[in-house]
Amino acid sequence: MSSDAFRIPPADADALHAHLDALYPAAQAADAHARLVERLQRFAQAHPALRQARGPRVDERDVVLITYGDQVQEPGLPPLQSLDEFLTARAGDFLTGVHILPFFPYTSDDGFSVADYDAVSPLLGSWDHVDQIACHFRLMVDLVVNHVSSSHDWVKGFRVGDPRYTEYVVVVDPDTDLSMVVRPRALPLLTPVETALGVRHVWTTFSADQIDLNFANPDVLLDMTDVLLRYLGHGAQIVRLDAIAYLWKAIGTPAIHLPQTHRVVQFWRTVFDIVAPQSVLITETNVPHAENISYFGDGTNEAQLVYNFSLPPLTLHAFATGDARYLQRWAATLSTPSDQTTYFNFLASHDGIGVRPAEGILEPAERQRLVDLTLAHGGNVSFKTNADGSKSPYELNINYFDALNDPHSDEPLETQVDRFIASQAILLAMRGVPGIYVHSLFGSRGWPEGVAQTGRFRTINRQKWQRAEVERALDDPGTLRHRIFSRYRALIAARTAEPAFHPQGDQTVLAAPPALFSLLRTSPGGRSRVLCIHNVSAQAQSFHADLQAEGLRPGVALTDLVGGASHRVSARGQLSLTVPPHGVLWLRDLQP
């Protein structure tokens, strides 16, 4: 290495060593540290731009679209190219980020059983196409970290007895008591695998085709770190740690949220801080709220973004009942441990609506209400296995528009659109970075035919498009796609132009009638404030508040960022108005 080559600062090298010492025996930790430092220095030397400061990691302009790489298809073009061209043309002026769900060769689970971390699936395109998307949008990618496909080379090496890979997977005697293990699926935890040494039972948290990795082997941690670095090298600015909660296995424990798992997250955060300090680490943990936010760590040492998993079921419950009190009480408790952290807010995704994140917030009867609603609206429910062998709801598999609006109802389409847009306005108003699933932004309904084709409940919200068809629908003012997209676009434009919606801005939930979810957003400098009022019911509601007590000026005229109207605060600081059914008011007060 030349004298001017990048060298890891001693404090950072010591931090890496401390993480490894906490995970492995001293000799293994020292060996892993020496190999790691060499790799990180080589990567940092090759990618100096990643170490340059570029301002805040996120601000009010950040909006991330969640999509599959083959979502948009057309004859003669790789799907990733079609996706890039479609999004650039239709949403390039207001979307800043794109989360491409796993785009690697895979064998099941629509990409989440990765067969090769180093390649782009030839069915989608090439790394050049991924790089091009990264030129137009902030690229978010998945580090599918808990498991690999049963066809991955690491598993193949394990099966044939290659010494390098004998400890890459978790082998367990099938007579072992694993009753304490927390299960996300109602499937066997151990899967028999034929190997050169006979049948071995390997740990499979999610399915028989998704073989869990053994992070107690430091070689696995280093190899996955290499994968992480390759993603950064291809322009990824946000890395999602998929299913991170289950990463570390220990017999006699729940094998979820273990201290070693948090230490691995801290390890990767340190790697980010060294080679790409502007990049963002985000954790995906579909678990109860208190467990979920533990991945913020102390606010400086783990994820900068955490998926806000409780928001989807609580918002759905509010609109299903016309009562936002559960949502209000929960939102009033939200906080983050530092100004380096914030939430990744979402309502819909490629998966379903998690039920567990509502535990401890919604009463059991209220959670059951969501299950019943999902089934009545044509969706399905996935279950998890409990420690006593019983099963309980884990996930609601339904398109979010259909969850809010009964597909069998003769309710006017405009009413259904109003209800849906009001729910999305809550997503955009909340403190954090909004993540919008492609089927929500472009006005899709559910795809039950897909479930019949695949036999998988999650397919209901994963239909792919022919570009020409979706373009025609977007250009037709009478279609559901056009109505939702045009109104959603206007909401996003209002949000991204307003500093009060900064992810680190203040958020105060206001006392209001049960049907009104109301919060006051304030920009980090305090100059701009927006009073956000959302009617979750189908009836007009009266809103009244003493805004002087919230710091707004008496007599000021508040401008509605959504509808354009003006509402004046009285000389005594009072504001009274009527909110229409499923109405949205974002009222701005710009301080002089």
XYZ file of C-alpha atoms in Angstrom:
592
model
C 0.000 0.000 0.000
C 1.382 3.416 -0.968
C 2.105 6.054 1.642
C -0.933 8.126 0.583
C -3.320 5.167 0.589
C -6.390 5.269 2.827
C -5.858 3.866 6.303
C -8.589 3.187 8.817
C -8.285 5.615 11.749
C -7.088 3.842 14.914
C -10.312 4.563 16.815
C -12.391 2.961 14.060
C -10.043 -0.019 13.850
C -10.406 -0.457 17.603
C -14.203 -0.277 17.321
C -14.201 -3.029 14.686
C -11.971 -5.158 16.896
C -14.277 -4.622 19.868
C -17.272 -5.859 17.849
C -15.416 -8.945 16.687
C -14.121 -9.644 20.205
C -17.697 -9.570 21.465
C -18.768 -12.131 18.863
C -15.882 -14.586 18.586
C -13.024 -16.166 20.558
C -9.931 -13.940 20.741
C -7.860 -15.778 18.115
C -10.739 -15.849 15.606
C -11.507 -12.187 16.269
C -7.885 -11.130 15.700
C -7.655 -13.087 12.452
C -10.977 -11.719 11.197
C -9.937 -8.188 12.113
C -6.712 -8.389 10.120
C -8.557 -9.641 7.031
C -11.351 -7.104 7.449
C -9.071 -4.073 7.751
C -7.307 -5.003 4.538
C -10.607 -5.336 2.679
C -12.049 -2.082 3.981
C -8.911 -0.103 3.183
C -8.820 -1.522 -0.319
C -12.513 -0.676 -0.868
C -12.208 2.839 0.552
C -9.177 3.497 -1.631
C -11.128 2.438 -4.716
C -14.241 4.497 -3.832
C -13.060 7.800 -2.345
C -16.276 9.619 -3.309
C -18.237 7.517 -0.827
C -16.325 9.118 2.039
C -17.194 12.685 1.058
C -19.801 14.626 3.028
C -22.907 15.591 1.022
C -25.132 17.284 3.613
C -27.854 15.555 5.671
C -28.518 11.880 5.010
C -32.262 12.530 4.636
C -34.570 15.536 4.533
C -38.174 16.417 3.658
C -37.505 15.823 -0.054
C -36.800 12.120 0.425
C -39.535 9.787 -0.827
C -38.688 6.156 -1.581
C -40.652 3.937 -3.967
C -40.693 0.192 -3.185
C -40.841 -2.027 -6.277
C -39.758 -5.261 -7.861
C -37.206 -5.054 -10.643
C -39.612 -6.637 -13.127
C -42.624 -4.520 -12.144
C -42.755 -2.767 -15.530
C -42.352 -4.918 -18.625
C -42.336 -4.292 -22.356
C -41.238 -6.311 -25.375
C -37.575 -6.167 -26.288
C -36.280 -4.407 -23.155
C -34.805 -5.752 -19.914
C -37.328 -5.063 -17.119
C -34.835 -2.976 -15.123
C -34.422 -0.671 -18.109
C -38.188 -0.402 -18.517
C -38.568 0.347 -14.822
C -35.945 3.083 -14.960
C -37.454 4.722 -18.038
C -41.015 4.496 -16.685
C -40.173 5.935 -13.259
C -37.959 8.662 -14.684
C -40.725 9.750 -17.056
C -43.665 9.470 -14.677
C -42.167 10.213 -11.251
C -38.622 11.461 -11.719
C -39.597 14.966 -10.631
C -40.888 13.965 -7.199
C -39.428 10.569 -6.252
C -35.914 10.688 -4.850
C -35.353 7.026 -4.005
C -36.137 3.593 -5.403
C -35.973 0.406 -3.373
C -35.521 -2.423 -5.852
C -36.513 -5.626 -4.086
C -33.989 -8.477 -4.495
C -32.859 -8.493 -8.115
C -30.437 -11.405 -7.882
C -30.763 -14.962 -9.200
C -33.095 -16.790 -6.806
C -35.066 -19.991 -6.397
C -38.175 -18.994 -4.379
C -39.976 -16.313 -2.342
C -39.933 -13.834 -5.236
C -36.257 -13.075 -4.771
C -35.662 -13.557 -1.054
C -33.936 -16.921 -1.471
C -30.796 -15.587 -3.115
C -28.773 -18.037 -5.193
C -25.970 -15.587 -6.079
C -25.302 -12.281 -4.325
C -22.819 -11.178 -6.986
C -25.076 -11.314 -10.040
C -28.186 -9.573 -11.341
C -30.843 -11.987 -12.519
C -30.580 -12.232 -16.325
C -34.378 -12.148 -16.356
C -34.172 -8.547 -15.135
C -31.057 -7.109 -16.754
C -27.500 -6.467 -15.637
C -25.453 -4.454 -13.166
C -25.300 -1.728 -15.809
C -29.073 -1.329 -15.512
C -28.864 -1.189 -11.720
C -26.087 1.388 -11.980
C -28.252 3.471 -14.303
C -31.125 3.514 -11.814
C -28.614 4.599 -9.161
C -27.743 7.555 -11.390
C -31.369 8.742 -11.436
C -32.546 7.865 -7.919
C -31.155 7.112 -4.474
C -30.822 3.346 -4.704
C -32.009 1.157 -1.839
C -31.123 -2.555 -1.945
C -31.659 -5.607 0.219
C -28.953 -7.422 2.084
C -30.830 -10.707 2.475
C -28.710 -11.533 5.438
C -30.403 -14.289 7.443
C -30.452 -17.012 4.794
C -29.505 -18.092 1.292
C -31.125 -20.304 -1.309
C -30.608 -24.034 -0.952
C -28.929 -23.708 -4.368
C -26.359 -21.133 -3.246
C -22.704 -22.146 -3.657
C -22.183 -21.940 0.109
C -24.891 -24.555 0.665
C -23.593 -26.683 -2.206
C -20.142 -26.620 -0.610
C -21.656 -27.658 2.719
C -23.440 -30.576 1.090
C -20.353 -31.979 -0.617
C -18.215 -31.596 2.502
C -16.006 -28.735 1.282
C -14.043 -27.791 4.447
C -14.480 -24.080 3.749
C -18.266 -24.338 3.981
C -18.880 -26.986 6.644
C -19.792 -24.281 9.181
C -21.667 -21.888 6.898
C -25.083 -23.218 7.921
C -26.605 -24.071 11.305
C -26.808 -27.832 11.886
C -29.002 -29.030 14.772
C -29.799 -32.467 16.149
C -33.532 -32.936 15.456
C -34.030 -34.173 19.041
C -32.922 -30.780 20.416
C -35.540 -28.843 22.356
C -36.201 -25.733 20.236
C -39.515 -24.834 21.831
C -38.272 -21.384 22.901
C -37.530 -20.283 19.351
C -39.803 -17.501 18.080
C -41.265 -18.478 14.716
C -42.470 -16.102 11.986
C -43.950 -18.917 9.891
C -46.049 -22.009 10.569
C -43.450 -24.273 8.931
C -40.830 -26.747 10.279
C -37.809 -25.022 11.822
C -35.387 -27.779 10.770
C -35.029 -29.197 7.264
C -33.235 -32.492 6.468
C -30.483 -32.087 3.855
C -28.505 -34.829 2.114
C -24.765 -34.285 2.519
C -21.553 -36.202 1.924
C -21.696 -37.150 5.618
C -25.318 -38.258 5.531
C -28.526 -36.462 6.386
C -28.056 -33.258 8.376
C -30.866 -31.114 9.780
C -30.310 -27.447 9.061
C -32.013 -24.376 10.506
C -34.615 -22.849 8.157
C -36.471 -19.936 9.746
C -38.613 -19.120 6.706
C -38.780 -22.129 4.349
C -36.980 -25.318 3.336
C -35.440 -23.434 0.402
C -34.048 -20.658 2.620
C -31.114 -22.046 4.568
C -30.100 -19.930 7.558
C -26.483 -18.788 7.714
C -24.220 -19.447 10.671
C -22.892 -16.071 11.811
C -21.092 -17.756 14.681
C -18.542 -18.464 11.938
C -16.583 -15.222 11.322
C -16.028 -16.202 7.687
C -19.780 -15.780 7.128
C -19.703 -12.278 8.608
C -16.749 -11.282 6.424
C -18.283 -12.740 3.282
C -21.548 -10.901 3.895
C -19.572 -7.729 4.530
C -17.997 -8.199 1.106
C -21.505 -8.410 -0.351
C -22.427 -5.200 1.441
C -19.383 -3.436 0.027
C -20.199 -4.560 -3.494
C -23.679 -3.018 -3.173
C -22.172 0.258 -2.014
C -19.783 0.121 -4.948
C -22.750 -0.153 -7.321
C -24.336 3.018 -5.993
C -26.559 1.746 -3.183
C -27.089 4.573 -0.706
C -29.584 2.778 1.551
C -29.087 -0.858 2.577
C -31.984 -2.809 4.054
C -31.074 -5.593 6.474
C -33.776 -8.123 5.654
C -35.095 -10.303 8.510
C -32.197 -9.136 10.658
C -33.925 -10.011 13.945
C -33.380 -13.757 13.411
C -29.716 -13.566 12.416
C -27.969 -15.171 15.424
C -28.933 -18.642 16.632
C -28.415 -19.958 20.153
C -30.027 -23.098 21.540
C -32.110 -22.430 24.641
C -33.025 -18.882 23.570
C -35.860 -17.349 21.489
C -33.220 -16.837 18.734
C -34.597 -13.373 17.997
C -33.112 -9.963 18.898
C -30.147 -11.624 20.575
C -27.313 -9.361 21.797
C -25.057 -10.845 19.136
C -27.537 -9.764 16.445
C -27.442 -6.192 17.685
C -23.651 -6.397 17.777
C -23.584 -7.432 14.106
C -25.751 -4.429 13.234
C -23.321 -2.240 15.197
C -20.438 -3.848 13.325
C -21.953 -2.965 9.942
C -22.785 0.537 11.149
C -19.089 0.968 11.964
C -18.192 -0.318 8.493
C -20.553 2.271 6.980
C -19.086 5.039 9.108
C -15.618 4.178 7.810
C -16.139 3.646 4.077
C -19.471 5.368 3.255
C -20.581 7.647 6.097
C -23.382 9.228 4.039
C -25.020 5.856 3.405
C -28.007 4.702 5.428
C -28.569 1.416 7.240
C -32.201 0.357 7.668
C -33.510 -2.630 9.634
C -36.554 -4.684 8.697
C -38.092 -6.344 11.775
C -41.782 -7.241 11.593
C -42.220 -7.474 15.372
C -43.940 -5.561 18.209
C -43.050 -1.883 18.377
C -40.734 -1.891 21.405
C -38.677 -4.720 19.891
C -38.634 -3.023 16.497
C -37.215 0.294 17.678
C -34.459 -1.436 19.655
C -32.521 -1.427 16.363
C -31.941 2.309 16.716
C -29.432 1.253 19.368
C -28.274 4.278 21.339
C -28.986 6.560 18.395
C -25.434 6.512 17.063
C -24.395 2.886 16.786
C -27.089 0.906 14.915
C -29.622 1.683 12.178
C -30.341 5.240 11.082
C -33.746 4.139 9.767
C -36.163 1.603 11.241
C -39.290 0.380 9.475
C -42.344 1.733 11.304
C -44.225 -1.563 11.275
C -47.023 -0.498 13.618
C -48.224 2.263 11.299
C -49.947 0.041 8.660
C -52.257 -1.930 11.003
C -53.049 1.080 13.202
C -53.928 3.285 10.217
C -56.080 0.517 8.757
C -57.843 0.112 12.101
C -58.516 3.851 12.290
C -60.252 3.918 8.908
C -62.043 0.609 9.481
C -63.598 1.932 12.690
C -63.703 5.670 11.993
C -61.808 6.051 15.264
C -58.163 7.169 15.375
C -57.643 6.992 19.141
C -55.382 3.936 19.073
C -53.338 5.562 16.316
C -53.226 8.868 18.218
C -52.071 7.312 21.488
C -49.342 5.308 19.786
C -48.152 8.207 17.616
C -47.883 10.400 20.706
C -45.287 7.995 22.127
C -43.018 7.990 19.072
C -39.523 9.252 19.603
C -36.036 8.536 18.373
C -32.834 8.413 20.420
C -30.934 11.007 18.367
C -31.115 13.341 15.397
C -29.222 10.707 13.413
C -32.227 8.376 13.468
C -35.772 8.417 12.145
C -38.542 6.105 10.983
C -39.148 4.601 7.569
C -42.919 5.064 7.356
C -44.930 2.823 5.075
C -48.458 1.422 4.768
C -48.189 -1.152 1.981
C -45.340 -3.340 0.827
C -44.525 -6.457 -1.162
C -45.444 -8.396 1.983
C -48.693 -8.065 3.878
C -49.822 -5.927 6.804
C -48.110 -7.209 9.929
C -50.355 -8.082 12.869
C -47.643 -8.564 15.485
C -46.573 -4.886 15.401
C -50.046 -4.060 16.763
C -49.555 -6.293 19.805
C -49.595 -4.273 22.992
C -51.316 -1.410 21.149
C -54.557 -2.871 19.800
C -56.622 -5.121 22.032
C -56.952 -8.755 20.847
C -60.538 -8.102 19.742
C -59.396 -5.138 17.666
C -56.664 -7.188 16.006
C -59.272 -9.830 15.235
C -61.404 -7.093 13.689
C -58.612 -6.514 11.148
C -58.413 -10.238 10.422
C -62.171 -10.389 9.822
C -62.070 -7.283 7.625
C -59.257 -8.739 5.518
C -61.168 -11.941 4.879
C -64.384 -10.040 4.123
C -62.532 -7.872 1.575
C -61.148 -10.880 -0.317
C -57.729 -11.116 1.332
C -56.039 -13.898 3.266
C -54.280 -14.259 6.609
C -50.882 -15.869 7.265
C -50.164 -17.444 10.650
C -47.149 -18.000 12.867
C -46.475 -20.890 15.244
C -46.350 -20.019 18.941
C -44.132 -21.653 21.556
C -47.027 -23.832 22.770
C -47.672 -25.117 19.255
C -50.722 -22.947 18.664
C -51.014 -20.545 15.738
C -51.848 -16.848 15.679
C -52.260 -14.257 12.905
C -48.940 -12.934 11.643
C -49.772 -11.035 8.477
C -52.783 -9.753 6.533
C -52.306 -10.470 2.844
C -54.295 -7.881 0.970
C -53.789 -4.842 -1.257
C -53.998 -1.729 0.955
C -56.633 -0.050 -1.226
C -58.794 -3.165 -0.931
C -58.198 -3.361 2.821
C -59.669 0.140 3.091
C -62.365 -0.349 0.441
C -64.463 -3.475 0.061
C -64.017 -4.669 -3.563
C -67.604 -5.953 -3.477
C -69.085 -2.626 -2.374
C -71.110 -0.322 -4.631
C -69.682 2.705 -2.830
C -68.828 5.554 -5.259
C -65.292 5.328 -6.579
C -64.529 8.907 -5.547
C -65.369 8.059 -1.931
C -63.008 5.119 -2.049
C -60.257 7.277 -3.517
C -60.811 9.929 -0.836
C -60.467 7.312 1.892
C -57.293 5.884 0.384
C -55.671 9.287 -0.172
C -56.470 10.296 3.416
C -54.621 7.201 4.641
C -51.626 8.010 2.468
C -51.628 11.604 3.714
C -51.085 10.254 7.230
C -48.095 8.293 5.926
C -46.634 11.428 4.329
C -47.313 13.686 7.303
C -45.699 11.479 9.939
C -42.166 12.207 11.121
C -39.763 10.057 9.113
C -38.989 9.073 5.528
C -42.005 7.830 3.531
C -41.754 4.529 1.692
C -44.479 4.046 -0.926
C -45.232 0.689 -2.490
C -45.519 0.889 -6.262
C -49.064 -0.527 -6.278
C -50.214 2.229 -3.919
C -48.695 5.107 -5.877
C -50.065 3.880 -9.194
C -53.520 2.871 -7.985
C -53.614 -0.915 -8.161
C -56.200 -3.223 -6.671
C -55.558 -6.753 -5.456
C -54.704 -9.681 -7.695
C -56.512 -12.762 -6.334
C -55.905 -14.535 -9.635
C -52.198 -14.460 -8.827
C -52.808 -16.212 -5.529
C -54.679 -18.935 -7.397
C -51.759 -19.280 -9.812
C -48.945 -19.451 -7.245
C -50.680 -20.761 -4.136
C -48.961 -17.976 -2.134
C -51.050 -15.413 -0.270
C -48.508 -12.606 -0.752
C -48.956 -12.754 -4.529
C -52.187 -10.782 -4.113
C -50.136 -7.573 -4.018
C -47.397 -8.468 -6.504
C -48.961 -8.240 -9.962
C -46.573 -7.072 -12.693
C -47.523 -4.634 -15.451
C -47.188 -4.320 -19.167
C -45.932 -0.773 -19.591
C -48.251 0.136 -22.451
C -51.313 -0.888 -20.432
C -50.402 1.018 -17.291
C -49.427 4.085 -19.340
C -52.857 4.110 -21.027
C -54.599 3.865 -17.666
C -52.519 6.678 -16.183
C -53.415 8.916 -19.122
C -57.179 8.235 -18.803
C -58.766 10.633 -16.253
C -61.604 8.193 -15.628
C -59.451 5.369 -14.314
C -58.610 4.517 -10.732
C -54.901 4.642 -11.602
C -55.122 8.204 -12.894
C -57.187 9.450 -9.960
C -54.935 8.001 -7.311
C -51.646 8.848 -9.022
C -52.581 12.470 -9.715
C -53.765 13.109 -6.167
C -50.883 11.202 -4.593
C -48.431 13.173 -6.701
C -49.915 16.458 -5.463
C -49.612 15.334 -1.837
C -45.966 14.388 -2.320
C -45.247 17.705 -4.013
C -46.741 19.534 -1.032
C -44.719 17.501 1.424
C -41.368 17.734 -0.313
C -41.595 21.523 -0.643
C -42.250 22.046 3.058
C -39.398 22.066 5.636
C -41.856 21.281 8.448
C -41.960 17.717 7.104
C -38.229 17.207 7.662
C -37.678 13.678 9.090
C -35.990 15.203 12.141
C -38.584 17.960 12.589
C -40.743 17.990 15.705
C -44.067 16.143 15.805
C -46.830 16.823 18.312
C -50.056 14.823 18.295
C -52.961 17.106 19.164
C -56.037 16.274 21.191
C -58.930 16.009 18.760
C -62.247 14.201 18.251
C -61.762 10.431 17.791
C -62.290 10.625 14.034
C -59.567 13.223 13.482
C -55.894 12.260 13.482
C -54.167 15.587 13.988
C -50.546 16.470 14.446
C -48.374 19.559 14.328
C -45.142 19.295 12.375
C -42.362 21.839 12.934
C -39.206 22.323 10.887
C -35.862 21.789 12.667
C -35.251 25.530 12.867
C -38.792 26.224 14.052
C -39.572 28.680 11.250
C -42.228 26.606 9.508
C -45.143 24.725 11.041
C -47.863 22.642 9.463
C -51.019 21.562 11.259
C -52.053 18.245 9.689
C -55.684 17.137 10.146
C -56.936 13.827 8.716
C -60.538 12.646 8.938
C -60.606 8.829 9.186
C -64.400 8.691 9.052
C -67.070 8.963 6.369
C -68.767 11.870 8.180
C -67.832 15.537 8.376
C -66.095 16.407 11.650
C -65.674 19.607 13.652
C -62.169 20.583 14.648
C -61.427 23.098 17.386
C -58.091 23.837 19.014
C -56.236 26.473 21.004
C -53.291 26.920 18.666
C -51.724 29.718 20.659
C -50.939 27.079 23.264
C -49.084 25.210 20.514
C -47.018 28.254 19.603
C -48.978 29.483 16.567
C -49.629 33.195 16.266
C -53.097 34.625 17.022
C -54.808 36.123 13.990
C -52.575 34.388 11.462
C -54.015 33.001 8.223
C -53.109 29.355 7.717
C -52.718 28.193 4.110
C -53.954 24.712 3.216
C -51.167 23.020 1.251
C -53.639 20.443 -0.079
C -56.732 22.417 -1.013
C -55.321 25.929 -1.219
C -57.915 27.548 1.061
C -57.051 29.904 3.910
C -58.199 29.426 7.522
C -57.684 32.210 10.030
C -56.756 31.689 13.648
C -58.809 33.978 15.912
C -57.318 36.859 17.859
C -57.408 34.599 20.898
C -55.518 31.830 19.118
C -58.530 29.611 18.452
C -59.130 27.675 15.254
C -62.488 26.151 14.398
C -63.342 24.477 11.121
C -65.161 21.547 9.548
C -63.252 18.669 7.990
C -65.139 16.870 5.195
C -65.484 13.074 5.111
C -62.027 11.558 4.649
C -60.745 15.097 4.318
C -57.100 16.168 4.554
C -55.984 19.614 5.697
C -52.321 20.571 5.899
C -52.357 24.104 7.283
C -49.064 25.999 7.124
C -47.976 28.812 9.417
C -44.754 30.401 8.189
C -43.015 32.252 11.025
C -41.698 35.749 10.165
